[in-house]
Amino acid sequence: EEVFFGYYPVVENTVSVHGEPTPIRDLAGKDSTLFHFTVDDDGDYQITVRLENDRTQLVWVRSVVEETDQARIREIWSPGYESATPAFPAAVANDLMERSNMLKLGAWVKQDKVAMLVTKIPADASADELDEAIDLTALSADAAELDLPGKDDL
């Protein structure tokens, strides 16, 4: 089943009712941020982000919220490299570490044979902050995927 996930700001709007301008509160608003997604077996939100040059990038917004004593954190994951073996080649591992150092948000982690870019944001981030984090994660993971294996499989 596919649904839309989003944040819907309430905005004031004026519509015509029987030819008369009528003020309303528009639940969705014209500036709503919507994400087309599916829910995977773990309950996470899987989004296919469309990029330039007909490329796409898979992104997961984790449904589980991590907590510390003072913070609630949501994670955004996107794959950028898949190794043929459980150990990454040294050049790839070094490349991913250098990429992590250059990122404003996120860092590369190893999950089995896959390098995943993980971006952590406050669980109560605004729609714009979530949208930006999804886009930055997808763009950075796609760049690694294009540079390292040179294909669009993830």
PDB file of C-alpha atoms in Angstrom:
ATOM      1  CA  GLU A   1       0.000   0.000   0.000  1.00  0.00           C
ATOM      2  CA  GLU A   2       1.318   3.441  -0.897  1.00  0.00           C
ATOM      3  CA  VAL A   3       0.477   6.654   0.920  1.00  0.00           C
ATOM      4  CA  PHE A   4       1.740  10.204   1.222  1.00  0.00           C
ATOM      5  CA  PHE A   5       3.571  11.335   4.344  1.00  0.00           C
ATOM      6  CA  GLY A   6       3.952  14.987   5.078  1.00  0.00           C
ATOM      7  CA  TYR A   7       3.648  17.974   7.296  1.00  0.00           C
ATOM      8  CA  TYR A   8       0.629  20.125   6.642  1.00  0.00           C
ATOM      9  CA  PRO A   9       0.868  23.717   7.793  1.00  0.00           C
ATOM     10  CA  VAL A  10      -2.408  25.468   8.481  1.00  0.00           C
ATOM     11  CA  VAL A  11      -2.532  28.653   6.423  1.00  0.00           C
ATOM     12  CA  GLU A  12      -5.109  31.340   5.969  1.00  0.00           C
ATOM     13  CA  ASN A  13      -6.584  31.412   2.496  1.00  0.00           C
ATOM     14  CA  THR A  14      -9.505  33.037   0.718  1.00  0.00           C
ATOM     15  CA  VAL A  15     -11.834  31.064  -1.524  1.00  0.00           C
ATOM     16  CA  SER A  16     -14.942  32.039  -3.468  1.00  0.00           C
ATOM     17  CA  VAL A  17     -18.208  30.686  -2.027  1.00  0.00           C
ATOM     18  CA  HIS A  18     -21.273  31.653  -4.053  1.00  0.00           C
ATOM     19  CA  GLY A  19     -19.236  34.433  -5.637  1.00  0.00           C
ATOM     20  CA  GLU A  20     -18.207  35.916  -2.281  1.00  0.00           C
ATOM     21  CA  PRO A  21     -14.615  35.879  -0.977  1.00  0.00           C
ATOM     22  CA  THR A  22     -14.616  33.690   2.130  1.00  0.00           C
ATOM     23  CA  PRO A  23     -11.654  33.374   4.493  1.00  0.00           C
ATOM     24  CA  ILE A  24     -10.754  29.799   5.443  1.00  0.00           C
ATOM     25  CA  ARG A  25      -7.998  27.936   7.228  1.00  0.00           C
ATOM     26  CA  ASP A  26      -6.464  25.626   4.650  1.00  0.00           C
ATOM     27  CA  LEU A  27      -5.237  22.448   6.372  1.00  0.00           C
ATOM     28  CA  ALA A  28      -2.881  21.347   3.604  1.00  0.00           C
ATOM     29  CA  GLY A  29      -1.890  24.777   2.378  1.00  0.00           C
ATOM     30  CA  LYS A  30      -0.183  25.453  -0.924  1.00  0.00           C
ATOM     31  CA  ASP A  31       3.293  25.079   0.594  1.00  0.00           C
ATOM     32  CA  SER A  32       2.828  21.626   2.139  1.00  0.00           C
ATOM     33  CA  THR A  33       5.767  19.264   1.963  1.00  0.00           C
ATOM     34  CA  LEU A  34       4.668  15.798   0.813  1.00  0.00           C
ATOM     35  CA  PHE A  35       6.713  12.654   0.449  1.00  0.00           C
ATOM     36  CA  HIS A  36       5.489   9.709  -1.600  1.00  0.00           C
ATOM     37  CA  PHE A  37       6.560   6.642   0.352  1.00  0.00           C
ATOM     38  CA  THR A  38       5.944   3.012   1.128  1.00  0.00           C
ATOM     39  CA  VAL A  39       6.370   1.290   4.478  1.00  0.00           C
ATOM     40  CA  ASP A  40       8.922  -1.535   4.586  1.00  0.00           C
ATOM     41  CA  ASP A  41       8.850  -4.692   6.732  1.00  0.00           C
ATOM     42  CA  ASP A  42      10.511  -2.859   9.643  1.00  0.00           C
ATOM     43  CA  GLY A  43       7.906  -0.071   9.608  1.00  0.00           C
ATOM     44  CA  ASP A  44      10.369   2.450   8.160  1.00  0.00           C
ATOM     45  CA  TYR A  45       9.348   4.944   5.471  1.00  0.00           C
ATOM     46  CA  GLN A  46      10.990   4.151   2.115  1.00  0.00           C
ATOM     47  CA  ILE A  47      11.194   7.078  -0.285  1.00  0.00           C
ATOM     48  CA  THR A  48      12.495   7.060  -3.845  1.00  0.00           C
ATOM     49  CA  VAL A  49      14.039  10.486  -4.387  1.00  0.00           C
ATOM     50  CA  ARG A  50      14.159  11.619  -8.003  1.00  0.00           C
ATOM     51  CA  LEU A  51      17.403  13.338  -8.950  1.00  0.00           C
ATOM     52  CA  GLU A  52      18.832  15.013 -12.047  1.00  0.00           C
ATOM     53  CA  ASN A  53      19.699  13.000 -15.168  1.00  0.00           C
ATOM     54  CA  ASP A  54      16.870  10.493 -14.562  1.00  0.00           C
ATOM     55  CA  ARG A  55      18.622   9.081 -11.493  1.00  0.00           C
ATOM     56  CA  THR A  56      16.840   7.944  -8.353  1.00  0.00           C
ATOM     57  CA  GLN A  57      18.068   7.269  -4.840  1.00  0.00           C
ATOM     58  CA  LEU A  58      16.465   5.148  -2.132  1.00  0.00           C
ATOM     59  CA  VAL A  59      16.101   6.804   1.261  1.00  0.00           C
ATOM     60  CA  TRP A  60      14.626   5.419   4.458  1.00  0.00           C
ATOM     61  CA  VAL A  61      13.276   7.621   7.229  1.00  0.00           C
ATOM     62  CA  ARG A  62      13.429   5.400  10.277  1.00  0.00           C
ATOM     63  CA  SER A  63      10.156   5.056  12.160  1.00  0.00           C
ATOM     64  CA  VAL A  64      12.008   4.385  15.419  1.00  0.00           C
ATOM     65  CA  VAL A  65      13.050   7.498  17.296  1.00  0.00           C
ATOM     66  CA  GLU A  66      16.318   7.196  19.229  1.00  0.00           C
ATOM     67  CA  GLU A  67      16.545   8.981  22.572  1.00  0.00           C
ATOM     68  CA  THR A  68      19.216  10.296  24.891  1.00  0.00           C
ATOM     69  CA  ASP A  69      18.564  12.014  28.207  1.00  0.00           C
ATOM     70  CA  GLN A  70      18.079  15.343  26.424  1.00  0.00           C
ATOM     71  CA  ALA A  71      17.292  14.623  22.774  1.00  0.00           C
ATOM     72  CA  ARG A  72      15.000  12.644  20.485  1.00  0.00           C
ATOM     73  CA  ILE A  73      16.683  11.760  17.173  1.00  0.00           C
ATOM     74  CA  ARG A  74      15.299  10.556  13.848  1.00  0.00           C
ATOM     75  CA  GLU A  75      17.605   8.817  11.395  1.00  0.00           C
ATOM     76  CA  ILE A  76      17.570   9.058   7.601  1.00  0.00           C
ATOM     77  CA  TRP A  77      19.442   6.289   5.749  1.00  0.00           C
ATOM     78  CA  SER A  78      20.544   5.953   2.122  1.00  0.00           C
ATOM     79  CA  PRO A  79      22.899   3.386   0.546  1.00  0.00           C
ATOM     80  CA  GLY A  80      25.858   4.536  -1.517  1.00  0.00           C
ATOM     81  CA  TYR A  81      28.051   1.495  -2.035  1.00  0.00           C
ATOM     82  CA  GLU A  82      27.676  -2.278  -1.991  1.00  0.00           C
ATOM     83  CA  SER A  83      30.756  -4.470  -1.655  1.00  0.00           C
ATOM     84  CA  ALA A  84      31.151  -7.914  -3.201  1.00  0.00           C
ATOM     85  CA  THR A  85      32.624  -9.124   0.097  1.00  0.00           C
ATOM     86  CA  PRO A  86      31.988  -8.334   3.786  1.00  0.00           C
ATOM     87  CA  ALA A  87      35.193  -6.245   3.917  1.00  0.00           C
ATOM     88  CA  PHE A  88      35.282  -2.987   1.977  1.00  0.00           C
ATOM     89  CA  PRO A  89      38.369  -2.352  -0.155  1.00  0.00           C
ATOM     90  CA  ALA A  90      40.727   0.037   1.689  1.00  0.00           C
ATOM     91  CA  ALA A  91      40.413   2.703  -1.012  1.00  0.00           C
ATOM     92  CA  VAL A  92      36.603   2.674  -0.715  1.00  0.00           C
ATOM     93  CA  ALA A  93      36.693   2.818   3.091  1.00  0.00           C
ATOM     94  CA  ASN A  94      39.124   5.739   2.988  1.00  0.00           C
ATOM     95  CA  ASP A  95      37.017   7.516   0.373  1.00  0.00           C
ATOM     96  CA  LEU A  96      33.886   7.170   2.538  1.00  0.00           C
ATOM     97  CA  MET A  97      35.741   8.506   5.591  1.00  0.00           C
ATOM     98  CA  GLU A  98      36.882  11.533   3.602  1.00  0.00           C
ATOM     99  CA  ARG A  99      33.321  12.084   2.369  1.00  0.00           C
ATOM    100  CA  SER A 100      32.032  11.925   5.968  1.00  0.00           C
ATOM    101  CA  ASN A 101      34.482  14.650   6.924  1.00  0.00           C
ATOM    102  CA  MET A 102      33.114  16.943   4.194  1.00  0.00           C
ATOM    103  CA  LEU A 103      29.401  16.464   4.992  1.00  0.00           C
ATOM    104  CA  LYS A 104      27.405  19.132   6.809  1.00  0.00           C
ATOM    105  CA  LEU A 105      24.929  16.478   7.962  1.00  0.00           C
ATOM    106  CA  GLY A 106      25.407  12.727   8.227  1.00  0.00           C
ATOM    107  CA  ALA A 107      28.207  10.192   8.215  1.00  0.00           C
ATOM    108  CA  TRP A 108      28.945   6.940   6.423  1.00  0.00           C
ATOM    109  CA  VAL A 109      28.444   3.657   8.306  1.00  0.00           C
ATOM    110  CA  LYS A 110      28.975   0.022   7.329  1.00  0.00           C
ATOM    111  CA  GLN A 111      25.954  -2.277   7.434  1.00  0.00           C
ATOM    112  CA  ASP A 112      26.999  -5.776   6.330  1.00  0.00           C
ATOM    113  CA  LYS A 113      28.202  -5.295   2.726  1.00  0.00           C
ATOM    114  CA  VAL A 114      26.551  -1.886   2.261  1.00  0.00           C
ATOM    115  CA  ALA A 115      27.845   1.610   3.018  1.00  0.00           C
ATOM    116  CA  MET A 116      24.914   3.651   4.304  1.00  0.00           C
ATOM    117  CA  LEU A 117      24.835   7.408   4.727  1.00  0.00           C
ATOM    118  CA  VAL A 118      23.071   8.107   8.024  1.00  0.00           C
ATOM    119  CA  THR A 119      21.800  11.593   8.794  1.00  0.00           C
ATOM    120  CA  LYS A 120      20.510  12.293  12.300  1.00  0.00           C
ATOM    121  CA  ILE A 121      18.102  15.154  12.915  1.00  0.00           C
ATOM    122  CA  PRO A 122      15.837  16.160  15.813  1.00  0.00           C
ATOM    123  CA  ALA A 123      12.702  13.999  15.856  1.00  0.00           C
ATOM    124  CA  ASP A 124      10.602  17.169  15.981  1.00  0.00           C
ATOM    125  CA  ALA A 125      12.316  18.758  12.957  1.00  0.00           C
ATOM    126  CA  SER A 126      10.080  20.942  10.812  1.00  0.00           C
ATOM    127  CA  ALA A 127       8.845  19.784   7.411  1.00  0.00           C
ATOM    128  CA  ASP A 128      11.444  21.992   5.713  1.00  0.00           C
ATOM    129  CA  GLU A 129      14.252  20.587   7.875  1.00  0.00           C
ATOM    130  CA  LEU A 130      13.156  16.993   7.179  1.00  0.00           C
ATOM    131  CA  ASP A 131      12.834  17.693   3.454  1.00  0.00           C
ATOM    132  CA  GLU A 132      16.302  19.259   3.355  1.00  0.00           C
ATOM    133  CA  ALA A 133      17.838  16.352   5.294  1.00  0.00           C
ATOM    134  CA  ILE A 134      16.218  13.822   2.935  1.00  0.00           C
ATOM    135  CA  ASP A 135      17.477  15.721  -0.114  1.00  0.00           C
ATOM    136  CA  LEU A 136      21.020  16.159   1.248  1.00  0.00           C
ATOM    137  CA  THR A 137      21.193  12.486   2.235  1.00  0.00           C
ATOM    138  CA  ALA A 138      19.958  11.340  -1.178  1.00  0.00           C
ATOM    139  CA  LEU A 139      22.308  13.646  -3.096  1.00  0.00           C
ATOM    140  CA  SER A 140      25.385  12.655  -1.074  1.00  0.00           C
ATOM    141  CA  ALA A 141      24.617   8.924  -1.221  1.00  0.00           C
ATOM    142  CA  ASP A 142      23.949   9.137  -4.959  1.00  0.00           C
ATOM    143  CA  ALA A 143      27.253  10.951  -5.526  1.00  0.00           C
ATOM    144  CA  ALA A 144      29.121   8.158  -3.728  1.00  0.00           C
ATOM    145  CA  GLU A 145      27.208   5.523  -5.670  1.00  0.00           C
ATOM    146  CA  LEU A 146      28.067   7.223  -8.948  1.00  0.00           C
ATOM    147  CA  ASP A 147      31.758   7.704  -8.050  1.00  0.00           C
ATOM    148  CA  LEU A 148      32.531   4.397  -6.343  1.00  0.00           C
ATOM    149  CA  PRO A 149      30.799   1.644  -8.340  1.00  0.00           C
ATOM    150  CA  GLY A 150      29.793   3.969 -11.180  1.00  0.00           C
ATOM    151  CA  LYS A 151      26.228   2.683 -11.514  1.00  0.00           C
ATOM    152  CA  ASP A 152      22.703   3.345 -10.193  1.00  0.00           C
ATOM    153  CA  ASP A 153      21.742   0.145  -8.387  1.00  0.00           C
ATOM    154  CA  LEU A 154      20.917   1.427  -4.914  1.00  0.00           C
TER     155      LEU A 154
END
